[in-house]
Short mmCIF file of C-alpha atoms in Angstrom, two decimals:
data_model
loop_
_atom_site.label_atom_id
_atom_site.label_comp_id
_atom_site.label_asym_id
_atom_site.label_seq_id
_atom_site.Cartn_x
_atom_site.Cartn_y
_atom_site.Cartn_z
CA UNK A 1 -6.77 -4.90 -15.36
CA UNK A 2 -3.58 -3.93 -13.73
CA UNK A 3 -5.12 -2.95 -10.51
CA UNK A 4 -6.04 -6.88 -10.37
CA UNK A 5 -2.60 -8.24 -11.54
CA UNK A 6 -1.31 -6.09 -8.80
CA UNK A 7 -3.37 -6.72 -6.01
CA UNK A 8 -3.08 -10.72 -6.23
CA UNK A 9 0.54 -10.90 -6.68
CA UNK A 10 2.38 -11.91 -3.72
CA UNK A 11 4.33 -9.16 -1.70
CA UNK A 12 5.51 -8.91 1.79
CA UNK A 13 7.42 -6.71 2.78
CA UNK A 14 11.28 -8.33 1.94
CA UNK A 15 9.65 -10.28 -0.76
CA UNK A 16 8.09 -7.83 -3.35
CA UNK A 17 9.85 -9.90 -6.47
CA UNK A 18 6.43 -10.56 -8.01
CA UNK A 19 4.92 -7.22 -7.95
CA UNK A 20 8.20 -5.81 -8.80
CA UNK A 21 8.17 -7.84 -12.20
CA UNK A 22 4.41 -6.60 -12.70
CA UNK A 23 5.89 -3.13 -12.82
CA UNK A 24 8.95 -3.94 -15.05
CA UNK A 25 6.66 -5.62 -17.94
CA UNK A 26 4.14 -2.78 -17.53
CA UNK A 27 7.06 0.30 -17.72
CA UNK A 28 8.89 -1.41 -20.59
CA UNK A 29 8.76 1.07 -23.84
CA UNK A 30 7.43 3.75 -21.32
CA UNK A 31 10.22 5.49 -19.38
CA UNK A 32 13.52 6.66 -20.53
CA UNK A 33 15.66 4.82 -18.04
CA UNK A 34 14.72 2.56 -15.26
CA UNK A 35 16.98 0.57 -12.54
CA UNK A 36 16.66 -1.69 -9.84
CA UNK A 37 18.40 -0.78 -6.58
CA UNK A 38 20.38 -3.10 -3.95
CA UNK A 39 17.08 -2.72 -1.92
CA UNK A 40 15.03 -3.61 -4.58
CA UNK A 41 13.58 -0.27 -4.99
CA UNK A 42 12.26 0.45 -8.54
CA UNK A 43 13.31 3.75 -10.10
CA UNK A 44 12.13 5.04 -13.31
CA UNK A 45 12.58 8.22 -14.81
CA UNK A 46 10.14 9.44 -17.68
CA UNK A 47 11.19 12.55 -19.44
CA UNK A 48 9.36 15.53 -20.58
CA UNK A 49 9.12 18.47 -22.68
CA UNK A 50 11.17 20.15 -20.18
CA UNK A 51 13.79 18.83 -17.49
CA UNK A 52 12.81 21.40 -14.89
CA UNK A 53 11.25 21.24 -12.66
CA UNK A 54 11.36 17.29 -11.79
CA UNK A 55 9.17 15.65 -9.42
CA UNK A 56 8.52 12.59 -8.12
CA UNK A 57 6.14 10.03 -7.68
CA UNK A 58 6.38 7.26 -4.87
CA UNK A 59 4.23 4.37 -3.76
CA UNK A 60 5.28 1.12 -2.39
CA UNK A 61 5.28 -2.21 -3.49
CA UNK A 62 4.99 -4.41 -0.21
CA UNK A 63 1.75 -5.39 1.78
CA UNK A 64 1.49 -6.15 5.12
CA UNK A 65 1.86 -10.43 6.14
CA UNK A 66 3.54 -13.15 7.77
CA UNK A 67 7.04 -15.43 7.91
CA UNK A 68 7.71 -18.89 9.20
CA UNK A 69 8.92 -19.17 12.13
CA UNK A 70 8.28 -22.94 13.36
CA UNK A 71 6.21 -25.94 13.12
CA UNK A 72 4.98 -28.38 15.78
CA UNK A 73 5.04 -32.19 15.99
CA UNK A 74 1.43 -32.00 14.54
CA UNK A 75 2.59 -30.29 11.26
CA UNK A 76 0.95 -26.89 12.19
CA UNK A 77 2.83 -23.68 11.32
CA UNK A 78 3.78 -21.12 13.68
CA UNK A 79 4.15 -17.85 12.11
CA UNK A 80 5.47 -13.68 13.01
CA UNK A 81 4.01 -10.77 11.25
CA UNK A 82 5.51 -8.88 8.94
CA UNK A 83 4.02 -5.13 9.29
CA UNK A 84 1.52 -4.24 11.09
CA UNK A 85 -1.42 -6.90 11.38
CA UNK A 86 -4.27 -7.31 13.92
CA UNK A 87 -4.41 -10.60 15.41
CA UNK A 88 -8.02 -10.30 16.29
CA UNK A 89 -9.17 -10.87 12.39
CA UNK A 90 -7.04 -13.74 11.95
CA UNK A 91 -8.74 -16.85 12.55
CA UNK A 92 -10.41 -18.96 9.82
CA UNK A 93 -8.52 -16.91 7.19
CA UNK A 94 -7.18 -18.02 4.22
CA UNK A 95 -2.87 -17.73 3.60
CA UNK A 96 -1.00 -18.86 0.72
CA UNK A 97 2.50 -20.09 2.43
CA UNK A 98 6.11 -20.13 0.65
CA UNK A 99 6.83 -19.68 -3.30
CA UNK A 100 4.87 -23.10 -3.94
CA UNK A 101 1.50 -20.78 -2.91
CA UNK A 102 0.79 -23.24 -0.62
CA UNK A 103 -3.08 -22.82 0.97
CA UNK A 104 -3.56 -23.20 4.49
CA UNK A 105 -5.96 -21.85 7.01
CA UNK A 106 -5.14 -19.62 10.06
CA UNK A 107 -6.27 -21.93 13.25
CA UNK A 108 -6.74 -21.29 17.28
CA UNK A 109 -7.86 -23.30 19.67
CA UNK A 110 -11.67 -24.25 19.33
CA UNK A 111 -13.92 -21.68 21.63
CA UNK A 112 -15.65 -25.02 23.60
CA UNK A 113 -12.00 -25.95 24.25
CA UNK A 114 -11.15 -22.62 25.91
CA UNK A 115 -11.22 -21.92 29.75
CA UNK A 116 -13.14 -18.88 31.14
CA UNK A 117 -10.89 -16.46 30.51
CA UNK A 118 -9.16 -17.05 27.35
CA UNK A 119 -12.66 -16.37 26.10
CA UNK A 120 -12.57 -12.71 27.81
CA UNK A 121 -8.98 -11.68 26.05
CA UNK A 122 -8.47 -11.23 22.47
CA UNK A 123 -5.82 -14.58 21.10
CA UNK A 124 -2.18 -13.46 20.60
CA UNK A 125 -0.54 -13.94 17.49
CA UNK A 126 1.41 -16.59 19.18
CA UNK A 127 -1.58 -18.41 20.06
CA UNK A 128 -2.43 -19.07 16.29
CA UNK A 129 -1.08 -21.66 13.98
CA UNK A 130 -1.50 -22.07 10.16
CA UNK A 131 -2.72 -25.62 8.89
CA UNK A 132 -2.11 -26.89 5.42
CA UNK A 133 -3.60 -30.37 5.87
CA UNK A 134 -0.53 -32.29 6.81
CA UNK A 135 -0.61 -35.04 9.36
CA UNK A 136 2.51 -34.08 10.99
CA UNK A 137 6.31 -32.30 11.52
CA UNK A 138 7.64 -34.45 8.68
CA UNK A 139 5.35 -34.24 6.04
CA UNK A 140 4.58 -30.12 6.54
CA UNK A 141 8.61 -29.58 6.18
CA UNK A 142 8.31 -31.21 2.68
CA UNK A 143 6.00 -28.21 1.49
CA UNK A 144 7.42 -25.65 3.96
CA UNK A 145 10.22 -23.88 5.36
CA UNK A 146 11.56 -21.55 8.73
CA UNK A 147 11.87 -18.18 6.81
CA UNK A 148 9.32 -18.60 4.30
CA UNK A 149 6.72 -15.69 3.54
CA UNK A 150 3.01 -15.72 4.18
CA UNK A 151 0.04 -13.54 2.41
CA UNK A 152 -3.31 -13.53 2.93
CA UNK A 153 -5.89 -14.93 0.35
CA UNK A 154 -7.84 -12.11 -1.08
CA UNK A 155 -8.64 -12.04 -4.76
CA UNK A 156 -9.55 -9.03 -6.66
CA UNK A 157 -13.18 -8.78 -6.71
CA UNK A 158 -15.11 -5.75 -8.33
CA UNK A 159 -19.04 -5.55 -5.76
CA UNK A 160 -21.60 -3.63 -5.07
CA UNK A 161 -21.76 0.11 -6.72
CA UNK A 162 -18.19 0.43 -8.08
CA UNK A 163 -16.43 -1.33 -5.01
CA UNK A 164 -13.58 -3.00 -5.47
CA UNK A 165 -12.41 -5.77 -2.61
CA UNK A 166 -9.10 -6.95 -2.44
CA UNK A 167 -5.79 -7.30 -0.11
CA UNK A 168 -3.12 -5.32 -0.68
CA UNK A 169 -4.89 -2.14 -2.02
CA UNK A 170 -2.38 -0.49 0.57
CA UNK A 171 -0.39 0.23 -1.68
CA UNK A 172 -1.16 -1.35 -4.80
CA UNK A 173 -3.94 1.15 -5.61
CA UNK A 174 -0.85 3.93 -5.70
CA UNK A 175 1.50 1.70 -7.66
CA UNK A 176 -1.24 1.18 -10.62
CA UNK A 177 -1.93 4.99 -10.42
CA UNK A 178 1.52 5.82 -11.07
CA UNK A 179 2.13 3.10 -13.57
CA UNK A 180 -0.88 4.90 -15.62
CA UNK A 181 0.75 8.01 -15.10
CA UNK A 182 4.20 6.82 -16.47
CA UNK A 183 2.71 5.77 -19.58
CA UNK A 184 1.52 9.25 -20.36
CA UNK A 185 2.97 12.21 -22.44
CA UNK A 186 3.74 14.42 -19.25
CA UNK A 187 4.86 17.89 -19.60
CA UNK A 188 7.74 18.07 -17.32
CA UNK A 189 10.21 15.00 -16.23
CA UNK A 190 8.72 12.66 -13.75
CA UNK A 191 11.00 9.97 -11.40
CA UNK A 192 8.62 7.00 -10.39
CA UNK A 193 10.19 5.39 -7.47
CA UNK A 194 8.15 1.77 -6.70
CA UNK A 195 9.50 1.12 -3.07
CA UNK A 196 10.10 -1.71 -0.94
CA UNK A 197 9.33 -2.53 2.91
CA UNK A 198 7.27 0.13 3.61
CA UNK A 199 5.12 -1.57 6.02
CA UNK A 200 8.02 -2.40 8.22
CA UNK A 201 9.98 1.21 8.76
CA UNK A 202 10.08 3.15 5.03
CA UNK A 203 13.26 1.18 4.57
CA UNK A 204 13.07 1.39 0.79
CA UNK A 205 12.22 4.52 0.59
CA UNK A 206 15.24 5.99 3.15
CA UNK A 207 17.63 4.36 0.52
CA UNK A 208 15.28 5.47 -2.83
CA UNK A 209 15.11 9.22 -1.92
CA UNK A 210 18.87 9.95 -1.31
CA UNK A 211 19.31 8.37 -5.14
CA UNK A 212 17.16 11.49 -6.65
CA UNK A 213 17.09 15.08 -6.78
CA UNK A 214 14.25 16.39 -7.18
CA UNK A 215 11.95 19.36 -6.27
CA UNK A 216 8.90 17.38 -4.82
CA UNK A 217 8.26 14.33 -3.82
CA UNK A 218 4.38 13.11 -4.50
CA UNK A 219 3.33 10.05 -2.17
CA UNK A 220 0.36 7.69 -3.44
CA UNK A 221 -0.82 5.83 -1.13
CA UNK A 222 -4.13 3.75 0.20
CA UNK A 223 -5.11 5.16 3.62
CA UNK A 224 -7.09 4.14 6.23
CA UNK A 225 -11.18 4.65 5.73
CA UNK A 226 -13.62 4.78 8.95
CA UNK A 227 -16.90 5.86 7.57
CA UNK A 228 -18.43 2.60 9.09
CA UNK A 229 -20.65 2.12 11.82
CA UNK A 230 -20.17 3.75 15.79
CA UNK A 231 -17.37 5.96 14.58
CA UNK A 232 -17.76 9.43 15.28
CA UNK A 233 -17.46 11.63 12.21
CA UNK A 234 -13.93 13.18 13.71
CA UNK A 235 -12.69 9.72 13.70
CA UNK A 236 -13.56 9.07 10.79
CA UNK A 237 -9.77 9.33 8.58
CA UNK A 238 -11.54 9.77 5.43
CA UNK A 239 -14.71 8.55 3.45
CA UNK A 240 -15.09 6.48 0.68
CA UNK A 241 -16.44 8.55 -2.72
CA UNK A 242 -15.45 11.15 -1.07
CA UNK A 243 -11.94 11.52 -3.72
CA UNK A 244 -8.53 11.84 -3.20
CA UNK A 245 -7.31 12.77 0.69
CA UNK A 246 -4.89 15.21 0.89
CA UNK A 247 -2.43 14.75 4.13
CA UNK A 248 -1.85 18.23 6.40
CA UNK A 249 0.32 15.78 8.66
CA UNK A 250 0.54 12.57 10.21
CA UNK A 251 3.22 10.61 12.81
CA UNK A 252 6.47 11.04 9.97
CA UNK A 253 5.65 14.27 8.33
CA UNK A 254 4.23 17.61 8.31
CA UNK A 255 3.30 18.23 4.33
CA UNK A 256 4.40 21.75 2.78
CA UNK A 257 1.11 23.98 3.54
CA UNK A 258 2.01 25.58 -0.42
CA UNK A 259 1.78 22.17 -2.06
CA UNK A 260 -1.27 20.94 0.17
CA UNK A 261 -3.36 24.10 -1.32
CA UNK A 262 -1.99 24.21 -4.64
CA UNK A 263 -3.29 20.30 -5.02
CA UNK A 264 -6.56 21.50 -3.23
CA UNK A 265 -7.14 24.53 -5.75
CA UNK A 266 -6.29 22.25 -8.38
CA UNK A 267 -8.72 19.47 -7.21
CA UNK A 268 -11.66 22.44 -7.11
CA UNK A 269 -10.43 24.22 -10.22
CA UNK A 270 -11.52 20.90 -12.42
CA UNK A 271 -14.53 19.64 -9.96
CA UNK A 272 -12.51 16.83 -8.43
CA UNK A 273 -13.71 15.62 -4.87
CA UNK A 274 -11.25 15.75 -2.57
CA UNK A 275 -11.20 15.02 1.39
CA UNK A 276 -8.51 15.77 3.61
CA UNK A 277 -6.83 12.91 5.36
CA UNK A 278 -7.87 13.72 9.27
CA UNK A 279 -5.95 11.69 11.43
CA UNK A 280 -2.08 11.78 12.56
CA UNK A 281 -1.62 8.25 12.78
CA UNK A 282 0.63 6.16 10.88
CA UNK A 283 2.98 7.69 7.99
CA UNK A 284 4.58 6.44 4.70
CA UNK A 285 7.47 7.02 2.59
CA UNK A 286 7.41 11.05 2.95
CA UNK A 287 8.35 10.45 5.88
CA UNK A 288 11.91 9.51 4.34
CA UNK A 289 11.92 11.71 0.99
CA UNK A 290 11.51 15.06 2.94
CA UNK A 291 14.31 14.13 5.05
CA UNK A 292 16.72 13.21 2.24
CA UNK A 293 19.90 15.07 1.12
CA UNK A 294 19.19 18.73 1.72
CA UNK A 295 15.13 18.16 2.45
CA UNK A 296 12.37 17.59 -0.45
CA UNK A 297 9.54 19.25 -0.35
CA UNK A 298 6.47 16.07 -0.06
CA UNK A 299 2.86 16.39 -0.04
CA UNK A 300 0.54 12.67 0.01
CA UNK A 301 -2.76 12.21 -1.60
CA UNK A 302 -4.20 8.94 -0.99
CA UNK A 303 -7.17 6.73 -2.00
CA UNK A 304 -9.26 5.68 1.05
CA UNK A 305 -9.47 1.72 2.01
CA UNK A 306 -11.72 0.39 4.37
CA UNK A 307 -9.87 -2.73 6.09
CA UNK A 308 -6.72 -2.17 5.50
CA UNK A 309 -4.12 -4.79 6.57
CA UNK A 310 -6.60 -7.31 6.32
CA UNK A 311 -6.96 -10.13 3.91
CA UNK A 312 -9.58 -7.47 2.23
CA UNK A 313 -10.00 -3.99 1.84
CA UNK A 314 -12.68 -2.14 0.25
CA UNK A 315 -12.27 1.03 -2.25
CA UNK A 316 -14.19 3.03 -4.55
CA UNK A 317 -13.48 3.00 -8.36
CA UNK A 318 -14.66 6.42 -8.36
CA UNK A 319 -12.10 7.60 -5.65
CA UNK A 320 -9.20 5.57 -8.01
CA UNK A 321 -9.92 7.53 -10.96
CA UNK A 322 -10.34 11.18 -9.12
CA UNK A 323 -7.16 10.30 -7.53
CA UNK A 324 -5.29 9.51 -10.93
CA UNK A 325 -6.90 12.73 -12.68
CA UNK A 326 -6.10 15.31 -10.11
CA UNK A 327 -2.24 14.10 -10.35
CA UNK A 328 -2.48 14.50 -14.09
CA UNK A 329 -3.97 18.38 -13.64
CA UNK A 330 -1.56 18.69 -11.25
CA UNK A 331 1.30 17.58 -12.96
CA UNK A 332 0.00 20.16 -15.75
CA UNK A 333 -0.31 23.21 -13.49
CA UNK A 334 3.40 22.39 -12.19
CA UNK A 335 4.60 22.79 -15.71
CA UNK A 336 3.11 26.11 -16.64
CA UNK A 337 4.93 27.76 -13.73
CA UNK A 338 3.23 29.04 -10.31
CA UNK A 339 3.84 26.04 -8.10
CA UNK A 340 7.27 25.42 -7.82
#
């Protein structure tokens, strides 16, 4: 399953070679012309029965991790996030380091060992190390190196009543949605743009959206879920099973109130759950495209994640395919006129 392939291939942010390749294979025979920026960015352009209008579709390749930044006498690795990571839910994990995939374990120091109050505070990332079973400096720099990437250890794992766990669902989830989409008949002409280093500033996306002209920009994303225990309904972002969540606004973008509804009368006009996305935090690539050249018009829909930027999150199959079918309907109601 793509979704899979996707999700287990290495990608932090800077390093998205192996999802990037993913994508190439998968598009090959599908689009009418494809390129890979300076940045990395992927664009790919898909042609329809008509030229006008043209749209696109953006979701980004990179996940959320760590870098090399040191290692001790002992052979354990110091490390720096890449992204945005909570250093509470680190210890014990599992990390692949470098291109060798090498497994280690995310370390502290043991809770007996700890004085009063170092129990009372939450550990700092700089207060962690990564082991990988070396016995010291010498032998851990013939596996590892400063500047090499980190990523969590979270396989693909289908649970439960059509759950899916696995890292990296931020964004993969969005890049195997528009993937499907690109190998579709679509009615009108359809850029996908597969961008880079998201997590750490839309920096992709700033250079991918002044390389297109289009008439709106659709973001696909995986957002934050909190339907989970002692959070208050209004806190809760959005819900899992709940469908796709449409955005109204969030810390990089207020969405065009005439594309929001049009994708909401869409969802209701075929019986597709939908949520909207109620929170302001955070932002993604819109918050780039809409800012581009003369302005594009952006809405988001998302499929909600529990845990994101974790080694796991959790998603709904259900919510996956309800996302993918109300961008087909609404790809289809954009071509018959009324939208744009």
């Amino acid at each position: 399953m793509l979704l899979e392939k996707l999700t287990n291939a290495s990608g932090v942010s800077g390093d998205e070679k192996d999802v990037r390749k993913i994508i190439l294979d998968e598009l090959k025979g599908y689009v009418d012309e494809i390129k890979v920026d300076r940045m990395g960015n992927i664009i790919a352009k898909k042609k329809g029965k008509v030229d006008k209008p043209h749209i696109a579709l953006a979701a980004h390749m990179d996940e959320v991790g760590f870098m090399v930044k040191g290692i001790d006498s002992a052979g354990l690795i110091k490390f720096a996030p890449v992204g945005g990571v909570d250093a509470r839910i680190l210890i014990s994990k599992m990390v692949y380091v470098g291109s060798k995939r090498i497994p280690g374990v995310i370390g502290a120091k043991a809770i007996h060992m700890q004085k009063p109050d170092e129990r009372k505070r939450a550990v700092s990332i700089d207060e962690l190390y990564i082991d990988i079973g070396c016995k010291d400096q010498a032998e851990t720099e013939k596996h590892v190196s400063v500047g090499d990437y980190i990523v969590f250890d979270g396989k693909y794992t289908e649970f439960g009543k059509n759950r899916v766990k696995a890292k990296a669902l931020d964004d993969r989830v969005g890049c195997a949605i528009m993937v499907d989409l690109l190998k579709m008949d679509l009615p009108i002409t359809v850029t996908g743009i597969f961008t880079v280093q998201e997590e750490i500033g839309l920096r992709g996306a700033e250079v991918a959206a002044n390389q297109v002209n289009v008439d709106l920009a659709i973001i696909l994303e995986g957002t934050t879920c909190s339907d989970v225990s002692d959070v208050e309904p209004h806190f809760q972002v959005t819900e899992l099973d709940k469908g796709p969540a449409i955005s109204l606004m969030d810390r990089t973008s207020i969405y065009h109130r005439k594309y929001v509804d049009s994708l909401v009368r869409t969802a209701e006009e075929y019986n597709i759950p939908w949520q909207y996305r109620k929170t302001t935090f955070g932002g993604n690539d819109a918050g780039r495209f809409h800012q581009a050249k003369s302005g594009t018009p952006c809405v988001s829909v998302a499929v909600a994640c529990r845990y994101i930027h974790s080694p796991v999150s959790v998603m709904s199959m259900d919510d996956f395919k309800n996302t993918k079918e109300l961008m087909v309907k609404f790809i289809d109601k954009i071509s018959k006129g009324g939208v744009l």
